[in-house]
Coordinates of C-alpha atoms in Angstrom, one line a residue:
M1 CA -49.7 13.7 -1.1
T2 CA -49.0 10.6 -3.2
K3 CA -46.0 12.2 -4.7
N4 CA -44.6 13.1 -1.3
N5 CA -45.2 9.6 0.0
S6 CA -43.5 8.2 -3.1
A7 CA -40.5 10.5 -2.6
S8 CA -40.3 9.5 1.1
N9 CA -40.3 5.8 0.2
R10 CA -37.5 6.3 -2.3
I11 CA -35.4 8.1 0.3
V12 CA -36.0 5.3 2.9
A13 CA -35.0 2.8 0.2
Q14 CA -31.8 4.6 -0.6
T15 CA -30.8 4.7 3.1
K16 CA -31.4 1.0 3.6
V17 CA -28.4 -1.3 3.0
S18 CA -29.3 -4.8 1.9
S19 CA -27.7 -8.0 3.0
Q20 CA -26.3 -8.5 -0.5
A21 CA -24.6 -5.1 -0.2
W22 CA -22.8 -6.2 3.0
I23 CA -21.8 -9.5 1.4
A24 CA -20.3 -7.7 -1.6
W25 CA -18.5 -5.3 0.8
S26 CA -17.2 -8.2 2.9
I27 CA -15.8 -10.0 -0.1
V28 CA -13.9 -7.0 -1.6
T29 CA -12.7 -6.0 1.9
F30 CA -11.3 -9.5 2.4
F31 CA -9.5 -9.0 -1.0
Y32 CA -8.1 -5.8 0.3
A33 CA -6.8 -7.5 3.4
F34 CA -5.5 -10.5 1.4
Q35 CA -3.5 -8.3 -1.0
Y36 CA -1.7 -6.9 2.1
V37 CA -0.6 -10.4 3.0
L38 CA 0.6 -11.0 -0.5
R39 CA 2.5 -7.7 -0.4
V40 CA 4.5 -8.5 2.8
F41 CA 5.1 -12.3 2.6
P42 CA 8.5 -12.0 0.8
G43 CA 9.9 -10.5 4.0
I44 CA 9.0 -13.7 5.8
M45 CA 10.3 -16.0 3.1
I46 CA 13.3 -14.0 2.0
N47 CA 15.9 -16.7 2.7
D48 CA 13.8 -19.5 1.2
I49 CA 13.3 -17.5 -2.0
R50 CA 16.9 -16.5 -2.2
L51 CA 18.1 -20.1 -1.6
K52 CA 15.8 -21.6 -4.3
F53 CA 16.7 -19.0 -7.0
G54 CA 20.3 -18.2 -5.9
V55 CA 19.8 -14.4 -5.9
D56 CA 21.5 -11.6 -4.0
T57 CA 19.9 -8.7 -2.2
Q58 CA 19.8 -6.4 -5.2
Q59 CA 17.9 -9.0 -7.3
F60 CA 15.6 -9.7 -4.4
G61 CA 15.0 -6.0 -4.0
D62 CA 14.0 -5.7 -7.6
F63 CA 11.7 -8.8 -7.1
S64 CA 10.0 -7.2 -4.1
G65 CA 9.7 -3.8 -5.9
A66 CA 8.1 -5.3 -9.0
Y67 CA 4.9 -5.6 -7.0
Y68 CA 4.8 -1.8 -6.7
L69 CA 5.5 -1.3 -10.4
G70 CA 2.6 -3.5 -11.3
Y71 CA 0.4 -1.9 -8.7
A72 CA 1.2 1.7 -9.8
L73 CA 1.1 1.1 -13.6
M74 CA -2.3 -0.6 -13.4
H75 CA -3.9 1.9 -11.0
I76 CA -5.4 4.2 -13.6
P77 CA -6.3 1.5 -16.2
V78 CA -8.1 -0.6 -13.4
G79 CA -10.0 2.5 -12.3
L80 CA -11.2 3.0 -15.9
L81 CA -12.2 -0.6 -16.2
L82 CA -14.2 -0.5 -13.0
D83 CA -16.0 2.6 -14.3
H84 CA -16.9 1.2 -17.7
K85 CA -17.0 -2.6 -17.3
S86 CA -18.6 -4.9 -14.8
P87 CA -16.8 -4.6 -11.4
R88 CA -17.7 -8.2 -10.7
F89 CA -15.6 -9.4 -13.7
V90 CA -12.7 -7.0 -13.0
I91 CA -12.4 -7.9 -9.3
A92 CA -12.7 -11.7 -10.0
F93 CA -10.1 -11.6 -12.8
S94 CA -7.7 -9.6 -10.5
A95 CA -8.0 -12.1 -7.7
L96 CA -7.1 -14.9 -10.2
L97 CA -4.2 -12.8 -11.5
C98 CA -2.9 -12.6 -7.9
S99 CA -2.9 -16.4 -7.7
F100 CA -1.3 -16.7 -11.1
G101 CA 1.5 -14.4 -10.0
I102 CA 2.5 -16.7 -7.1
L103 CA 2.8 -19.8 -9.3
P104 CA 6.4 -19.1 -10.7
L105 CA 7.7 -19.2 -7.1
I106 CA 6.3 -22.7 -6.8
Y107 CA 6.8 -24.3 -10.2
S108 CA 9.5 -22.4 -11.9
D109 CA 13.3 -22.2 -11.4
S110 CA 13.5 -19.0 -13.6
W111 CA 14.1 -15.8 -11.6
T112 CA 12.8 -13.8 -14.6
F113 CA 9.4 -15.6 -14.3
A114 CA 9.4 -15.0 -10.6
V115 CA 9.8 -11.3 -11.1
I116 CA 7.1 -11.2 -13.8
G117 CA 4.8 -13.1 -11.4
R118 CA 5.5 -10.5 -8.7
F119 CA 4.6 -7.8 -11.2
L120 CA 1.4 -9.5 -12.1
L121 CA 0.6 -9.9 -8.4
G122 CA 1.0 -6.2 -7.9
A123 CA -1.2 -5.5 -10.9
G124 CA -4.0 -7.7 -9.6
S125 CA -3.7 -6.2 -6.1
S126 CA -4.2 -2.7 -7.4
T127 CA -7.9 -3.6 -7.9
A128 CA -8.5 -4.3 -4.2
I129 CA -8.8 -0.8 -2.8
L130 CA -10.4 0.5 -6.0
G131 CA -12.9 -2.3 -5.9
V132 CA -13.7 -1.3 -2.3
F133 CA -14.3 2.2 -3.4
K134 CA -16.6 1.0 -6.2
V135 CA -18.6 -1.4 -4.2
I136 CA -19.2 1.1 -1.4
R137 CA -20.2 3.8 -3.9
L138 CA -22.7 1.4 -5.6
N139 CA -24.3 -0.1 -2.5
F140 CA -24.2 2.4 0.3
P141 CA -25.6 5.9 0.9
S142 CA -23.1 8.6 0.3
R143 CA -23.3 9.7 4.0
K144 CA -22.0 6.3 5.0
F145 CA -19.1 6.2 2.5
G146 CA -16.4 7.5 4.9
T147 CA -17.5 5.2 7.8
V148 CA -17.7 2.0 5.7
L149 CA -14.4 2.9 4.0
G150 CA -12.7 3.4 7.3
F151 CA -13.7 -0.1 8.4
S152 CA -12.4 -1.5 5.2
V153 CA -9.0 0.2 5.7
M154 CA -8.8 -1.1 9.2
I155 CA -9.6 -4.6 8.2
G156 CA -7.1 -4.4 5.3
L157 CA -4.3 -3.2 7.7
L158 CA -5.1 -6.2 9.9
G159 CA -4.2 -8.3 6.8
A160 CA -0.8 -6.6 6.8
I161 CA -0.4 -7.5 10.5
Y162 CA -1.4 -11.1 9.8
G163 CA 1.2 -11.2 7.1
G164 CA 3.9 -11.0 9.8
R165 CA 4.0 -13.3 12.8
P166 CA 1.0 -15.6 11.9
V167 CA 2.4 -16.3 8.4
Q168 CA 5.8 -16.9 10.0
D169 CA 4.2 -19.5 12.3
L170 CA 2.6 -21.2 9.3
V171 CA 5.8 -21.2 7.4
D172 CA 7.6 -22.8 10.4
S173 CA 5.0 -25.5 10.8
L174 CA 3.9 -26.2 7.2
G175 CA 6.8 -25.0 5.1
W176 CA 6.9 -22.0 2.8
M177 CA 5.8 -23.9 -0.3
T178 CA 2.6 -25.2 1.4
V179 CA 1.8 -21.6 2.5
L180 CA 2.2 -20.4 -1.1
Y181 CA -0.2 -23.2 -2.2
G182 CA -2.6 -21.9 0.4
F183 CA -2.4 -18.4 -1.0
V184 CA -3.0 -19.6 -4.6
I185 CA -6.1 -21.5 -3.4
A186 CA -7.4 -18.5 -1.4
G187 CA -7.1 -16.3 -4.5
I188 CA -9.1 -18.8 -6.6
L189 CA -11.8 -19.2 -3.9
L190 CA -12.0 -15.4 -3.6
A191 CA -12.6 -15.1 -7.4
L192 CA -15.4 -17.7 -7.2
A193 CA -16.9 -15.8 -4.3
V194 CA -16.9 -12.7 -6.3
I195 CA -18.6 -14.4 -9.3
F196 CA -21.3 -16.3 -7.3
L197 CA -22.0 -14.0 -4.3
I198 CA -21.7 -10.5 -5.6
P199 CA -25.0 -9.7 -7.4
K200 CA -25.1 -9.3 -11.1
R201 CA -26.5 -5.9 -10.7
Q202 CA -23.1 -4.6 -9.8
N203 CA -22.6 -3.2 -13.2
A204 CA -20.6 -0.2 -14.4
E205 CA -21.9 3.2 -13.5
Q206 CA -22.9 5.5 -16.3
T207 CA -20.4 8.2 -15.6
T208 CA -20.4 11.5 -17.3
S209 CA -17.1 12.1 -19.1
H210 CA -15.5 15.5 -18.6
G211 CA -13.0 15.0 -21.3
S212 CA -10.4 12.6 -22.5
L213 CA -8.0 10.9 -20.2
T214 CA -5.2 12.7 -21.8
H215 CA -6.9 16.1 -21.2
D216 CA -7.5 15.2 -17.5
L217 CA -3.9 14.1 -17.1
K218 CA -2.7 17.4 -18.6
I219 CA -4.8 19.3 -16.0
A220 CA -3.2 17.2 -13.2
F221 CA 0.4 17.8 -14.5
K222 CA -0.1 21.5 -15.1
T223 CA -1.7 22.3 -11.8
P224 CA 0.9 23.9 -9.6
Y225 CA 2.3 21.7 -6.8
V226 CA 0.2 18.6 -7.6
M227 CA 3.2 16.6 -9.0
T228 CA 5.8 18.0 -6.6
T229 CA 3.5 17.2 -3.7
A230 CA 3.1 13.6 -5.0
L231 CA 6.8 13.2 -5.5
L232 CA 7.7 14.5 -2.0
A233 CA 5.0 12.3 -0.5
A234 CA 6.5 9.4 -2.4
L235 CA 9.9 10.0 -0.7
M236 CA 8.1 9.3 2.6
V237 CA 7.0 5.8 1.9
G238 CA 10.3 4.2 3.0
P239 CA 9.2 3.2 6.5
L240 CA 6.2 1.4 5.1
E241 CA 7.1 0.1 1.7
G242 CA 10.9 -0.1 2.2
F243 CA 11.1 -1.4 5.7
A244 CA 7.9 -2.8 7.1
D245 CA 7.0 -4.7 3.9
V246 CA 10.2 -6.7 3.3
W247 CA 13.5 -5.6 4.9
G248 CA 12.4 -5.1 8.4
V249 CA 12.3 -8.7 9.6
S250 CA 15.7 -9.6 8.3
Y251 CA 17.2 -6.4 9.7
L252 CA 15.8 -7.0 13.2
I253 CA 17.2 -10.5 13.2
Q254 CA 20.6 -9.5 11.9
S255 CA 21.2 -6.2 13.7
Y256 CA 19.1 -6.5 16.9
G257 CA 19.5 -10.2 17.3
F258 CA 15.8 -10.9 17.7
T259 CA 14.3 -14.3 17.1
K260 CA 12.3 -14.8 13.9
E261 CA 9.1 -14.9 15.9
T262 CA 9.8 -11.5 17.5
A263 CA 11.2 -9.9 14.4
S264 CA 8.2 -11.0 12.2
Y265 CA 5.6 -9.3 14.4
L266 CA 7.4 -6.0 15.1
P267 CA 7.0 -4.5 11.6
G268 CA 3.3 -5.3 11.8
L269 CA 3.0 -2.6 14.5
I270 CA 3.6 0.0 11.8
F271 CA 0.5 -1.2 10.0
F272 CA -1.4 -1.4 13.3
G273 CA -0.4 2.2 14.0
M274 CA -1.9 3.2 10.6
C275 CA -5.3 1.9 11.8
F276 CA -5.4 4.7 14.2
G277 CA -3.4 7.2 12.2
S278 CA -5.8 7.4 9.3
P279 CA -8.7 8.8 11.3
A280 CA -6.4 10.7 13.8
L281 CA -4.5 12.7 11.2
A282 CA -7.6 13.3 9.1
Y283 CA -9.3 14.7 12.2
L284 CA -6.3 16.8 13.1
G285 CA -6.2 18.2 9.6
E286 CA -9.9 19.1 9.6
R287 CA -9.5 20.8 13.0
T288 CA -6.5 22.9 12.1
G289 CA -6.6 23.1 8.3
R290 CA -2.8 22.7 8.3
Y291 CA -2.7 19.6 6.2
R292 CA 0.6 20.3 4.6
L293 CA 2.3 21.2 7.9
I294 CA 1.1 17.9 9.4
V295 CA 2.6 15.9 6.4
Q296 CA 5.9 17.9 6.6
S297 CA 6.1 17.3 10.4
S298 CA 5.5 13.6 9.8
A299 CA 8.5 13.4 7.5
L300 CA 10.7 15.1 10.1
I301 CA 9.6 12.9 13.0
M302 CA 9.9 9.7 11.1
G303 CA 13.3 10.7 9.8
I304 CA 14.6 11.3 13.3
F305 CA 13.2 8.0 14.6
F306 CA 14.9 6.0 11.8
I307 CA 18.3 7.7 12.5
F308 CA 18.1 6.6 16.1
F309 CA 16.7 3.2 15.2
L310 CA 19.6 2.5 12.8
L311 CA 22.5 4.1 14.7
Y312 CA 21.5 3.1 18.3
M313 CA 20.3 -0.1 19.9
L314 CA 16.8 0.8 21.1
P315 CA 15.1 -1.5 23.8
L316 CA 12.3 -3.7 22.7
W317 CA 9.6 -1.5 24.3
G318 CA 11.2 1.6 22.6
I319 CA 11.0 -0.1 19.2
Q320 CA 7.3 -1.1 19.8
I321 CA 6.3 2.4 20.7
S322 CA 8.3 3.9 17.9
F323 CA 6.9 1.6 15.3
L324 CA 3.4 2.4 16.4
L325 CA 4.2 6.1 16.1
V326 CA 5.7 5.7 12.7
G327 CA 2.5 3.8 11.7
V328 CA 0.4 6.7 12.8
L329 CA 2.5 9.1 10.9
S330 CA 2.6 6.9 7.8
A331 CA -1.1 7.7 7.4
Y332 CA 0.0 11.0 6.0
Q333 CA -0.9 9.6 2.6
V334 CA -4.6 10.3 3.4
L335 CA -3.8 14.0 3.8
V336 CA -1.7 14.1 0.7
M337 CA -4.7 12.8 -1.4
H338 CA -6.9 15.4 0.1
I339 CA -4.3 18.2 -0.4
N340 CA -3.9 17.4 -4.1
S341 CA -7.7 17.0 -4.7
L342 CA -8.2 20.5 -3.4
R343 CA -5.8 21.9 -6.0
V344 CA -8.2 21.1 -8.9
Q345 CA -11.9 21.3 -9.7
E346 CA -14.1 18.6 -8.3
K347 CA -14.5 16.9 -11.7
Y348 CA -10.7 16.3 -11.9
S349 CA -10.2 15.1 -8.3
G350 CA -10.6 11.5 -9.2
I351 CA -7.8 11.4 -11.8
V352 CA -5.5 13.6 -9.5
T353 CA -6.1 11.2 -6.6
A354 CA -5.3 8.2 -8.7
L355 CA -2.2 9.8 -10.2
T356 CA -1.0 10.8 -6.7
N357 CA -1.4 7.3 -5.4
M358 CA 0.3 5.9 -8.4
V359 CA 3.4 8.0 -7.9
I360 CA 3.5 7.2 -4.2
M361 CA 3.2 3.4 -4.8
S362 CA 5.8 3.4 -7.6
F363 CA 8.4 4.5 -5.1
G364 CA 8.1 1.2 -3.4
Y365 CA 10.2 -0.2 -6.2
V366 CA 12.7 2.7 -5.9
F367 CA 13.3 1.9 -2.2
H368 CA 13.5 -1.8 -2.6
H369 CA 15.9 -1.5 -5.6
F370 CA 18.3 0.9 -3.9
I371 CA 18.2 -0.8 -0.5
G372 CA 19.1 -4.1 -2.1
R373 CA 21.7 -2.5 -4.3
I374 CA 23.5 -0.7 -1.5
M375 CA 23.4 -3.9 0.7
N376 CA 24.9 -5.9 -2.1
S377 CA 27.8 -3.5 -2.5
Y378 CA 28.8 -4.4 1.2
W379 CA 28.9 -8.1 0.7
A380 CA 32.2 -9.6 1.8
G381 CA 31.9 -12.9 0.0
E382 CA 30.4 -14.9 3.0
T383 CA 27.8 -17.5 2.3
I384 CA 25.8 -20.0 4.5
D385 CA 24.0 -22.9 2.9
G386 CA 24.4 -21.1 -0.5
I387 CA 22.8 -17.9 0.7
R388 CA 24.8 -14.6 0.7
V389 CA 25.3 -13.3 4.3
Y390 CA 25.5 -9.6 4.7
P391 CA 27.1 -7.7 7.7
V392 CA 25.1 -5.4 9.9
D393 CA 26.8 -2.4 8.1
A394 CA 25.2 -3.5 4.9
Y395 CA 21.7 -3.3 6.4
D396 CA 22.5 0.0 8.2
N397 CA 23.8 1.7 5.1
G398 CA 21.1 0.2 2.8
L399 CA 18.2 1.3 5.1
M400 CA 19.8 4.7 5.7
I401 CA 18.2 5.8 2.4
I402 CA 14.9 5.9 4.3
P403 CA 15.7 8.7 6.7
F404 CA 17.7 10.5 4.0
A405 CA 14.6 10.5 1.8
L406 CA 12.4 11.6 4.7
F407 CA 14.6 14.6 5.4
L408 CA 14.7 15.4 1.7
A409 CA 10.9 15.4 1.7
F410 CA 10.8 17.7 4.8
L411 CA 13.1 20.2 3.0
G412 CA 11.0 19.9 -0.2
F413 CA 7.8 20.7 1.5
Y414 CA 9.5 23.7 3.1
G415 CA 10.7 24.8 -0.3
E416 CA 7.2 24.5 -1.6
R417 CA 5.9 26.8 1.1
I418 CA 8.6 29.4 0.3
H419 CA 7.9 29.2 -3.4
A420 CA 4.1 29.6 -2.9
R421 CA 4.7 32.6 -0.6
I422 CA 6.8 34.3 -3.3
K423 CA 4.2 33.5 -6.0
G424 CA 1.3 34.6 -3.7
R425 CA -0.4 31.2 -3.9
N426 CA -2.3 29.4 -1.2
L427 CA -1.1 26.0 0.1
Y428 CA -3.2 23.9 2.4

């Protein structure tokens, strides 16, 4: 009887969530939202940054894309650090790294330092979502993991929305340098909050190793369709990481003639749509079991939308509805993670998921680089106040890489299905 009571007490204790757990979750979730603001702010300050450093669109594209290189390259190392070191230290250091990455934009006139800073900002930001995973896993019952993570993602996407129109209003009223100072201070305060408010008991888990990292990576690379699925999914990030993050605002101003206020909030609707898309697509996948078909269909629908968006003048209400729909479909990444995790044994699902996310995020650099490079090739020599001015054709042709990549992904997933059918393999 005593043993049963003791066991019952342990179960009750495990299902209770302390106030300290909610504080820790709130802090890392704020970090996740904050990194979205840091990710999209160059799109608001594009002319200010280009004027200060005297750069063209190709150079600016490389600058914006450096964030994704830092994010992608640090994803697996940060995951290992969170597993084997104190999450409190790793998260606090990463928040400080984000602040440090902004400083070259304020204090330096060197474009090289600005790009390095952007890379460091991406490296620090990669800890945010992984930190959310870690804190939830350490503090909440496993049955609540999905629900709490869902709230974290929704709040994080609100950060991306805040990075649009509200940041534009702050820039208009305070100046872009003052806003950047505010970001630096926010990162420092966030690091202090992590140190002083997250309990010291948030130590590394004693995880059981299933083999070396090299061995696990070999499993991921050798498993059929894991890498091809990741690469095809990476071709689909253009609407989110190529358009909504940076180039969307300037395109809407130049091509559609919107004011800065209107243009700055519209791309945020894509992130808003993702708030609903993540649970909606996950539910649809669970109900039908056709995960890959949903992803493939998302590529086709988004590609068709961008063709119409770039070639025809849609009304404002049409753009709003379309951006929300694109946001919903951009949540395909959740399904891709699930698809690839099903291809391997459970013990390798973590490394496969991290590798998949790394490949997808790295294509943010690819899109930014080529969009900027194509736009720069259409420059006719016109400048205003020392800033290169690009014709609408430059934007149209530069952004055309987005639907091209989406249609390529659609065909690639179709090719995977044919190959799997020939080989007699099952695809989800």
